[in-house]
Amino acid sequence: MIRLPGLMGVLSGTVDAPDIDDTTSFWRWDFAWEVLPEMLRSFFQVTLVVTVVGTLIAAVLGLIIAILIRVLPKPLAWLVTWSANFIRMTPIVVQLLVVFYGFVWMEPMAIALLVYGVHYSTYMSEVYRAGIDAVPTGQWEATTALSLSAVRTWQRVIIPQALRSTVPSLGNYAISMFKDTPFLIAISVMEMVTTALEIGGFTYRYIETITIAGVIFLVASYGTAVLVNRLERRLAYAY
């Protein structure tokens, strides 16, 4: 099992297990403040890293998949489409376990980044595909008339226009990835919710740790939504 630096504050003695009388109180602010640093540490070192790196992998790989489906011959395009559909329709927990037990030499954290990136790339590829299909036919004809190469056509004309309509959906999938990170418990990766449960199991107090995890998820998701909205406005102004 992956342990965060310092393990859990409660297990290392930083936070004492409560007395019987303490477990009868609904909420203890002193306990919440004591476990908050450990919760934040697990968020920044695992949950946030998996989400950010996984989103970057998914965004790049999803675009590649969408372009390949568009430019490859039909048999190959069908093969790429079928593979993407298979990954998208398989639960991410199953994929985590298959890779975890099938590639035992890989670190669990590396498995997490790989699986989340590949899994969400199949969703993002559909978003890209819709954005590419929304580009007016006249734009494609104009690139042909100007004798633009395929690389310049995609880089300068198609992708910039497709991104304007896809950014909100891509941002939604990044937020969804935040909320899917608790599945990492299946491969013994100690993310924030698992940390909350382990502290709760040791101290017999779950309400503070679970509430803190929920608030951190809310703040992170809201911050991501704000950044996506700003990026959307910037792209709309730039093109």
PDB file of C-alpha atoms in Angstrom:
ATOM      1  CA  MET A   1       0.000   0.000   0.000  1.00  0.00           C
ATOM      2  CA  ILE A   2       1.263   3.478  -0.863  1.00  0.00           C
ATOM      3  CA  ARG A   3       1.696   5.634   2.215  1.00  0.00           C
ATOM      4  CA  LEU A   4       2.023   9.366   2.219  1.00  0.00           C
ATOM      5  CA  PRO A   5       5.132  10.918   3.794  1.00  0.00           C
ATOM      6  CA  GLY A   6       4.664  10.852   7.522  1.00  0.00           C
ATOM      7  CA  LEU A   7       1.996   8.151   7.039  1.00  0.00           C
ATOM      8  CA  MET A   8      -1.191   9.200   8.759  1.00  0.00           C
ATOM      9  CA  GLY A   9      -1.019  11.794  11.476  1.00  0.00           C
ATOM     10  CA  VAL A  10      -3.214   9.689  13.685  1.00  0.00           C
ATOM     11  CA  LEU A  11      -1.104   6.593  13.215  1.00  0.00           C
ATOM     12  CA  SER A  12       2.145   8.390  13.942  1.00  0.00           C
ATOM     13  CA  GLY A  13       0.779   9.807  17.166  1.00  0.00           C
ATOM     14  CA  THR A  14       0.066  13.341  15.956  1.00  0.00           C
ATOM     15  CA  VAL A  15      -3.641  12.807  16.572  1.00  0.00           C
ATOM     16  CA  ASP A  16      -4.730  10.813  19.582  1.00  0.00           C
ATOM     17  CA  ALA A  17      -7.623   8.403  19.448  1.00  0.00           C
ATOM     18  CA  PRO A  18     -10.591  10.041  21.205  1.00  0.00           C
ATOM     19  CA  ASP A  19     -12.005   8.957  24.505  1.00  0.00           C
ATOM     20  CA  ILE A  20     -15.396   7.281  24.635  1.00  0.00           C
ATOM     21  CA  ASP A  21     -16.982  10.572  25.652  1.00  0.00           C
ATOM     22  CA  ASP A  22     -15.417  12.336  22.687  1.00  0.00           C
ATOM     23  CA  THR A  23     -17.086   9.984  20.195  1.00  0.00           C
ATOM     24  CA  THR A  24     -20.530  11.081  21.388  1.00  0.00           C
ATOM     25  CA  SER A  25     -20.064  14.675  20.190  1.00  0.00           C
ATOM     26  CA  PHE A  26     -21.248  15.309  16.658  1.00  0.00           C
ATOM     27  CA  TRP A  27     -18.426  17.636  15.613  1.00  0.00           C
ATOM     28  CA  ARG A  28     -15.079  18.487  17.168  1.00  0.00           C
ATOM     29  CA  TRP A  29     -13.296  21.511  15.731  1.00  0.00           C
ATOM     30  CA  ASP A  30     -10.013  20.658  17.447  1.00  0.00           C
ATOM     31  CA  PHE A  31      -9.997  17.219  15.828  1.00  0.00           C
ATOM     32  CA  ALA A  32     -10.909  18.704  12.422  1.00  0.00           C
ATOM     33  CA  TRP A  33      -7.997  21.155  12.581  1.00  0.00           C
ATOM     34  CA  GLU A  34      -5.600  18.379  13.642  1.00  0.00           C
ATOM     35  CA  VAL A  35      -6.438  16.116  10.693  1.00  0.00           C
ATOM     36  CA  LEU A  36      -6.735  18.895   8.096  1.00  0.00           C
ATOM     37  CA  PRO A  37      -2.976  19.000   7.249  1.00  0.00           C
ATOM     38  CA  GLU A  38      -2.929  15.254   6.575  1.00  0.00           C
ATOM     39  CA  MET A  39      -6.034  15.533   4.411  1.00  0.00           C
ATOM     40  CA  LEU A  40      -4.520  18.400   2.412  1.00  0.00           C
ATOM     41  CA  ARG A  41      -1.263  16.489   2.022  1.00  0.00           C
ATOM     42  CA  SER A  42      -3.028  13.484   0.533  1.00  0.00           C
ATOM     43  CA  PHE A  43      -5.017  15.788  -1.741  1.00  0.00           C
ATOM     44  CA  PHE A  44      -2.011  17.631  -3.147  1.00  0.00           C
ATOM     45  CA  GLN A  45       0.302  14.621  -3.381  1.00  0.00           C
ATOM     46  CA  VAL A  46      -2.143  12.099  -4.832  1.00  0.00           C
ATOM     47  CA  THR A  47      -5.631  13.346  -5.744  1.00  0.00           C
ATOM     48  CA  LEU A  48      -4.487  16.551  -7.444  1.00  0.00           C
ATOM     49  CA  VAL A  49      -1.509  14.932  -9.174  1.00  0.00           C
ATOM     50  CA  VAL A  50      -3.630  12.125 -10.622  1.00  0.00           C
ATOM     51  CA  THR A  51      -6.254  14.598 -11.806  1.00  0.00           C
ATOM     52  CA  VAL A  52      -3.884  17.122 -13.383  1.00  0.00           C
ATOM     53  CA  VAL A  53      -1.543  14.622 -15.036  1.00  0.00           C
ATOM     54  CA  GLY A  54      -4.422  12.347 -15.994  1.00  0.00           C
ATOM     55  CA  THR A  55      -6.265  15.277 -17.585  1.00  0.00           C
ATOM     56  CA  LEU A  56      -3.200  16.298 -19.591  1.00  0.00           C
ATOM     57  CA  ILE A  57      -2.727  12.738 -20.850  1.00  0.00           C
ATOM     58  CA  ALA A  58      -6.426  12.421 -21.656  1.00  0.00           C
ATOM     59  CA  ALA A  59      -6.577  15.770 -23.474  1.00  0.00           C
ATOM     60  CA  VAL A  60      -3.606  14.999 -25.718  1.00  0.00           C
ATOM     61  CA  LEU A  61      -4.438  11.339 -26.336  1.00  0.00           C
ATOM     62  CA  GLY A  62      -8.115  12.131 -26.887  1.00  0.00           C
ATOM     63  CA  LEU A  63      -7.224  14.638 -29.600  1.00  0.00           C
ATOM     64  CA  ILE A  64      -4.938  12.101 -31.268  1.00  0.00           C
ATOM     65  CA  ILE A  65      -7.701   9.487 -31.220  1.00  0.00           C
ATOM     66  CA  ALA A  66     -10.225  11.921 -32.721  1.00  0.00           C
ATOM     67  CA  ILE A  67      -7.823  12.895 -35.525  1.00  0.00           C
ATOM     68  CA  LEU A  68      -6.901   9.273 -36.259  1.00  0.00           C
ATOM     69  CA  ILE A  69     -10.554   8.321 -36.599  1.00  0.00           C
ATOM     70  CA  ARG A  70     -10.967  11.174 -39.066  1.00  0.00           C
ATOM     71  CA  VAL A  71      -7.893  10.579 -41.259  1.00  0.00           C
ATOM     72  CA  LEU A  72      -7.249   6.814 -41.160  1.00  0.00           C
ATOM     73  CA  PRO A  73      -8.712   4.409 -43.729  1.00  0.00           C
ATOM     74  CA  LYS A  74     -12.079   3.013 -42.655  1.00  0.00           C
ATOM     75  CA  PRO A  75     -10.838  -0.401 -41.401  1.00  0.00           C
ATOM     76  CA  LEU A  76      -8.195   1.206 -39.182  1.00  0.00           C
ATOM     77  CA  ALA A  77     -10.541   3.975 -38.094  1.00  0.00           C
ATOM     78  CA  TRP A  78     -13.099   1.333 -37.123  1.00  0.00           C
ATOM     79  CA  LEU A  79     -10.451  -0.486 -35.076  1.00  0.00           C
ATOM     80  CA  VAL A  80      -9.511   2.711 -33.208  1.00  0.00           C
ATOM     81  CA  THR A  81     -13.187   3.513 -32.624  1.00  0.00           C
ATOM     82  CA  TRP A  82     -13.929   0.016 -31.325  1.00  0.00           C
ATOM     83  CA  SER A  83     -10.933   0.129 -28.964  1.00  0.00           C
ATOM     84  CA  ALA A  84     -11.986   3.526 -27.611  1.00  0.00           C
ATOM     85  CA  ASN A  85     -15.564   2.338 -27.114  1.00  0.00           C
ATOM     86  CA  PHE A  86     -14.361  -0.782 -25.299  1.00  0.00           C
ATOM     87  CA  ILE A  87     -12.270   1.273 -22.874  1.00  0.00           C
ATOM     88  CA  ARG A  88     -15.021   3.846 -22.363  1.00  0.00           C
ATOM     89  CA  MET A  89     -17.667   1.224 -21.619  1.00  0.00           C
ATOM     90  CA  THR A  90     -15.524  -0.727 -19.144  1.00  0.00           C
ATOM     91  CA  PRO A  91     -15.602   0.408 -15.487  1.00  0.00           C
ATOM     92  CA  ILE A  92     -12.461   2.252 -14.486  1.00  0.00           C
ATOM     93  CA  VAL A  93     -12.166   0.079 -11.365  1.00  0.00           C
ATOM     94  CA  VAL A  94     -11.900  -3.021 -13.554  1.00  0.00           C
ATOM     95  CA  GLN A  95      -9.216  -1.366 -15.668  1.00  0.00           C
ATOM     96  CA  LEU A  96      -7.254  -0.381 -12.560  1.00  0.00           C
ATOM     97  CA  LEU A  97      -7.336  -3.941 -11.248  1.00  0.00           C
ATOM     98  CA  VAL A  98      -6.427  -5.522 -14.599  1.00  0.00           C
ATOM     99  CA  VAL A  99      -3.382  -3.298 -15.028  1.00  0.00           C
ATOM    100  CA  PHE A 100      -2.448  -3.589 -11.342  1.00  0.00           C
ATOM    101  CA  TYR A 101      -2.380  -7.395 -11.407  1.00  0.00           C
ATOM    102  CA  GLY A 102      -1.272  -7.724 -15.014  1.00  0.00           C
ATOM    103  CA  PHE A 103       1.682  -5.339 -14.828  1.00  0.00           C
ATOM    104  CA  VAL A 104       3.012  -6.089 -11.364  1.00  0.00           C
ATOM    105  CA  TRP A 105       6.327  -4.314 -12.057  1.00  0.00           C
ATOM    106  CA  MET A 106       4.590  -0.932 -12.384  1.00  0.00           C
ATOM    107  CA  GLU A 107       4.225   1.402  -9.434  1.00  0.00           C
ATOM    108  CA  PRO A 108       0.588   1.882  -8.346  1.00  0.00           C
ATOM    109  CA  MET A 109       0.853   5.640  -8.858  1.00  0.00           C
ATOM    110  CA  ALA A 110       2.085   5.136 -12.427  1.00  0.00           C
ATOM    111  CA  ILE A 111      -0.811   2.749 -13.021  1.00  0.00           C
ATOM    112  CA  ALA A 112      -3.223   5.365 -11.712  1.00  0.00           C
ATOM    113  CA  LEU A 113      -1.896   8.043 -14.073  1.00  0.00           C
ATOM    114  CA  LEU A 114      -1.931   5.673 -17.048  1.00  0.00           C
ATOM    115  CA  VAL A 115      -5.398   4.233 -16.479  1.00  0.00           C
ATOM    116  CA  TYR A 116      -7.094   7.540 -15.701  1.00  0.00           C
ATOM    117  CA  GLY A 117      -5.416   9.245 -18.650  1.00  0.00           C
ATOM    118  CA  VAL A 118      -6.323   6.518 -21.146  1.00  0.00           C
ATOM    119  CA  HIS A 119      -9.831   5.989 -19.770  1.00  0.00           C
ATOM    120  CA  TYR A 120     -10.805   9.642 -19.946  1.00  0.00           C
ATOM    121  CA  SER A 121      -9.116  10.127 -23.310  1.00  0.00           C
ATOM    122  CA  THR A 122     -11.877   8.010 -24.832  1.00  0.00           C
ATOM    123  CA  TYR A 123     -14.494  10.416 -23.497  1.00  0.00           C
ATOM    124  CA  MET A 124     -12.538  13.459 -24.594  1.00  0.00           C
ATOM    125  CA  SER A 125     -12.037  11.984 -28.064  1.00  0.00           C
ATOM    126  CA  GLU A 126     -15.804  12.057 -28.548  1.00  0.00           C
ATOM    127  CA  VAL A 127     -15.859  15.691 -27.460  1.00  0.00           C
ATOM    128  CA  TYR A 128     -13.094  16.530 -29.922  1.00  0.00           C
ATOM    129  CA  ARG A 129     -14.868  14.587 -32.651  1.00  0.00           C
ATOM    130  CA  ALA A 130     -18.035  16.614 -32.158  1.00  0.00           C
ATOM    131  CA  GLY A 131     -16.015  19.842 -32.231  1.00  0.00           C
ATOM    132  CA  ILE A 132     -14.222  18.817 -35.417  1.00  0.00           C
ATOM    133  CA  ASP A 133     -17.490  17.839 -37.098  1.00  0.00           C
ATOM    134  CA  ALA A 134     -18.886  21.254 -36.164  1.00  0.00           C
ATOM    135  CA  VAL A 135     -16.219  23.081 -38.172  1.00  0.00           C
ATOM    136  CA  PRO A 136     -17.997  24.458 -41.284  1.00  0.00           C
ATOM    137  CA  THR A 137     -17.343  22.637 -44.550  1.00  0.00           C
ATOM    138  CA  GLY A 138     -16.235  25.920 -46.069  1.00  0.00           C
ATOM    139  CA  GLN A 139     -13.206  25.962 -43.770  1.00  0.00           C
ATOM    140  CA  TRP A 140     -12.049  22.604 -45.093  1.00  0.00           C
ATOM    141  CA  GLU A 141     -12.604  23.764 -48.680  1.00  0.00           C
ATOM    142  CA  ALA A 142     -10.661  26.959 -48.004  1.00  0.00           C
ATOM    143  CA  THR A 143      -7.620  25.034 -46.793  1.00  0.00           C
ATOM    144  CA  THR A 144      -7.728  22.944 -49.949  1.00  0.00           C
ATOM    145  CA  ALA A 145      -7.975  26.046 -52.118  1.00  0.00           C
ATOM    146  CA  LEU A 146      -4.975  27.556 -50.316  1.00  0.00           C
ATOM    147  CA  SER A 147      -3.007  24.314 -50.733  1.00  0.00           C
ATOM    148  CA  LEU A 148      -2.325  24.044 -47.024  1.00  0.00           C
ATOM    149  CA  SER A 149      -0.646  20.881 -45.854  1.00  0.00           C
ATOM    150  CA  ALA A 150      -2.562  18.483 -43.637  1.00  0.00           C
ATOM    151  CA  VAL A 151      -0.483  19.477 -40.604  1.00  0.00           C
ATOM    152  CA  ARG A 152      -1.098  23.206 -41.074  1.00  0.00           C
ATOM    153  CA  THR A 153      -4.771  22.578 -41.800  1.00  0.00           C
ATOM    154  CA  TRP A 154      -5.239  20.838 -38.476  1.00  0.00           C
ATOM    155  CA  GLN A 155      -2.907  23.096 -36.520  1.00  0.00           C
ATOM    156  CA  ARG A 156      -3.996  26.490 -37.832  1.00  0.00           C
ATOM    157  CA  VAL A 157      -7.609  26.016 -38.889  1.00  0.00           C
ATOM    158  CA  ILE A 158      -9.448  22.973 -37.590  1.00  0.00           C
ATOM    159  CA  ILE A 159      -8.163  22.450 -34.032  1.00  0.00           C
ATOM    160  CA  PRO A 160      -8.422  26.119 -32.930  1.00  0.00           C
ATOM    161  CA  GLN A 161     -12.048  26.278 -34.092  1.00  0.00           C
ATOM    162  CA  ALA A 162     -12.917  22.901 -32.595  1.00  0.00           C
ATOM    163  CA  LEU A 163     -11.463  23.851 -29.209  1.00  0.00           C
ATOM    164  CA  ARG A 164     -13.825  26.772 -28.753  1.00  0.00           C
ATOM    165  CA  SER A 165     -16.825  24.477 -28.470  1.00  0.00           C
ATOM    166  CA  THR A 166     -15.098  21.625 -26.648  1.00  0.00           C
ATOM    167  CA  VAL A 167     -13.438  23.395 -23.702  1.00  0.00           C
ATOM    168  CA  PRO A 168     -16.532  23.311 -21.408  1.00  0.00           C
ATOM    169  CA  SER A 169     -17.021  19.570 -21.897  1.00  0.00           C
ATOM    170  CA  LEU A 170     -13.318  18.865 -21.435  1.00  0.00           C
ATOM    171  CA  GLY A 171     -13.440  20.805 -18.181  1.00  0.00           C
ATOM    172  CA  ASN A 172     -16.401  18.739 -17.012  1.00  0.00           C
ATOM    173  CA  TYR A 173     -14.426  15.553 -17.539  1.00  0.00           C
ATOM    174  CA  ALA A 174     -11.525  16.994 -15.535  1.00  0.00           C
ATOM    175  CA  ILE A 175     -13.956  17.622 -12.671  1.00  0.00           C
ATOM    176  CA  SER A 176     -15.324  14.087 -13.058  1.00  0.00           C
ATOM    177  CA  MET A 177     -11.800  12.749 -12.758  1.00  0.00           C
ATOM    178  CA  PHE A 178     -11.460  14.566  -9.423  1.00  0.00           C
ATOM    179  CA  LYS A 179     -14.516  12.742  -8.146  1.00  0.00           C
ATOM    180  CA  ASP A 180     -13.379   9.349  -9.501  1.00  0.00           C
ATOM    181  CA  THR A 181     -10.045   9.338  -7.665  1.00  0.00           C
ATOM    182  CA  PRO A 182     -11.490   7.453  -4.627  1.00  0.00           C
ATOM    183  CA  PHE A 183     -11.508   4.355  -6.871  1.00  0.00           C
ATOM    184  CA  LEU A 184      -7.731   4.318  -6.374  1.00  0.00           C
ATOM    185  CA  ILE A 185      -8.337   2.458  -3.141  1.00  0.00           C
ATOM    186  CA  ALA A 186      -8.723  -0.641  -5.358  1.00  0.00           C
ATOM    187  CA  ILE A 187      -4.974  -0.584  -6.102  1.00  0.00           C
ATOM    188  CA  SER A 188      -3.901   0.579  -2.620  1.00  0.00           C
ATOM    189  CA  VAL A 189      -3.151   4.163  -3.588  1.00  0.00           C
ATOM    190  CA  MET A 190      -3.694   6.382  -0.559  1.00  0.00           C
ATOM    191  CA  GLU A 191      -5.755   9.279  -1.949  1.00  0.00           C
ATOM    192  CA  MET A 192      -7.774  11.755   0.080  1.00  0.00           C
ATOM    193  CA  VAL A 193     -10.963   9.767   0.708  1.00  0.00           C
ATOM    194  CA  THR A 194      -8.975   6.686   1.678  1.00  0.00           C
ATOM    195  CA  THR A 195      -7.006   8.878   4.067  1.00  0.00           C
ATOM    196  CA  ALA A 196     -10.275  10.138   5.566  1.00  0.00           C
ATOM    197  CA  LEU A 197     -11.544   6.589   6.047  1.00  0.00           C
ATOM    198  CA  GLU A 198      -8.305   5.398   7.637  1.00  0.00           C
ATOM    199  CA  ILE A 199      -8.261   8.302  10.099  1.00  0.00           C
ATOM    200  CA  GLY A 200     -11.914   7.634  10.863  1.00  0.00           C
ATOM    201  CA  GLY A 201     -11.245   3.945  11.397  1.00  0.00           C
ATOM    202  CA  PHE A 202      -8.486   4.669  13.879  1.00  0.00           C
ATOM    203  CA  THR A 203     -10.211   7.465  15.808  1.00  0.00           C
ATOM    204  CA  TYR A 204     -13.831   6.306  15.432  1.00  0.00           C
ATOM    205  CA  ARG A 205     -14.664   9.766  14.062  1.00  0.00           C
ATOM    206  CA  TYR A 206     -15.752   9.894  10.416  1.00  0.00           C
ATOM    207  CA  ILE A 207     -17.934  12.993  10.208  1.00  0.00           C
ATOM    208  CA  GLU A 208     -15.013  15.459  10.348  1.00  0.00           C
ATOM    209  CA  THR A 209     -12.757  13.637   7.897  1.00  0.00           C
ATOM    210  CA  ILE A 210     -15.463  12.879   5.339  1.00  0.00           C
ATOM    211  CA  THR A 211     -16.804  16.436   5.561  1.00  0.00           C
ATOM    212  CA  ILE A 212     -13.326  17.891   5.063  1.00  0.00           C
ATOM    213  CA  ALA A 213     -12.825  15.644   2.021  1.00  0.00           C
ATOM    214  CA  GLY A 214     -16.152  16.804   0.585  1.00  0.00           C
ATOM    215  CA  VAL A 215     -15.303  20.476   1.111  1.00  0.00           C
ATOM    216  CA  ILE A 216     -11.883  20.054  -0.520  1.00  0.00           C
ATOM    217  CA  PHE A 217     -13.510  18.339  -3.506  1.00  0.00           C
ATOM    218  CA  LEU A 218     -16.044  21.173  -3.750  1.00  0.00           C
ATOM    219  CA  VAL A 219     -13.385  23.890  -3.669  1.00  0.00           C
ATOM    220  CA  ALA A 220     -11.198  22.074  -6.203  1.00  0.00           C
ATOM    221  CA  SER A 221     -14.113  21.438  -8.563  1.00  0.00           C
ATOM    222  CA  TYR A 222     -15.323  25.021  -8.331  1.00  0.00           C
ATOM    223  CA  GLY A 223     -11.824  26.328  -8.970  1.00  0.00           C
ATOM    224  CA  THR A 224     -11.515  24.087 -12.016  1.00  0.00           C
ATOM    225  CA  ALA A 225     -14.861  25.318 -13.343  1.00  0.00           C
ATOM    226  CA  VAL A 226     -13.726  28.946 -12.977  1.00  0.00           C
ATOM    227  CA  LEU A 227     -10.483  28.247 -14.841  1.00  0.00           C
ATOM    228  CA  VAL A 228     -12.367  26.471 -17.624  1.00  0.00           C
ATOM    229  CA  ASN A 229     -14.762  29.427 -18.004  1.00  0.00           C
ATOM    230  CA  ARG A 230     -11.849  31.850 -18.259  1.00  0.00           C
ATOM    231  CA  LEU A 231     -10.116  29.641 -20.830  1.00  0.00           C
ATOM    232  CA  GLU A 232     -13.328  29.420 -22.828  1.00  0.00           C
ATOM    233  CA  ARG A 233     -13.673  33.222 -22.925  1.00  0.00           C
ATOM    234  CA  ARG A 234     -10.015  33.626 -23.886  1.00  0.00           C
ATOM    235  CA  LEU A 235     -10.325  31.164 -26.768  1.00  0.00           C
ATOM    236  CA  ALA A 236     -13.508  32.869 -27.957  1.00  0.00           C
ATOM    237  CA  TYR A 237     -11.681  36.211 -27.990  1.00  0.00           C
ATOM    238  CA  ALA A 238      -8.530  34.829 -29.606  1.00  0.00           C
ATOM    239  CA  TYR A 239     -10.245  33.193 -32.567  1.00  0.00           C
TER     240      TYR A 239
END
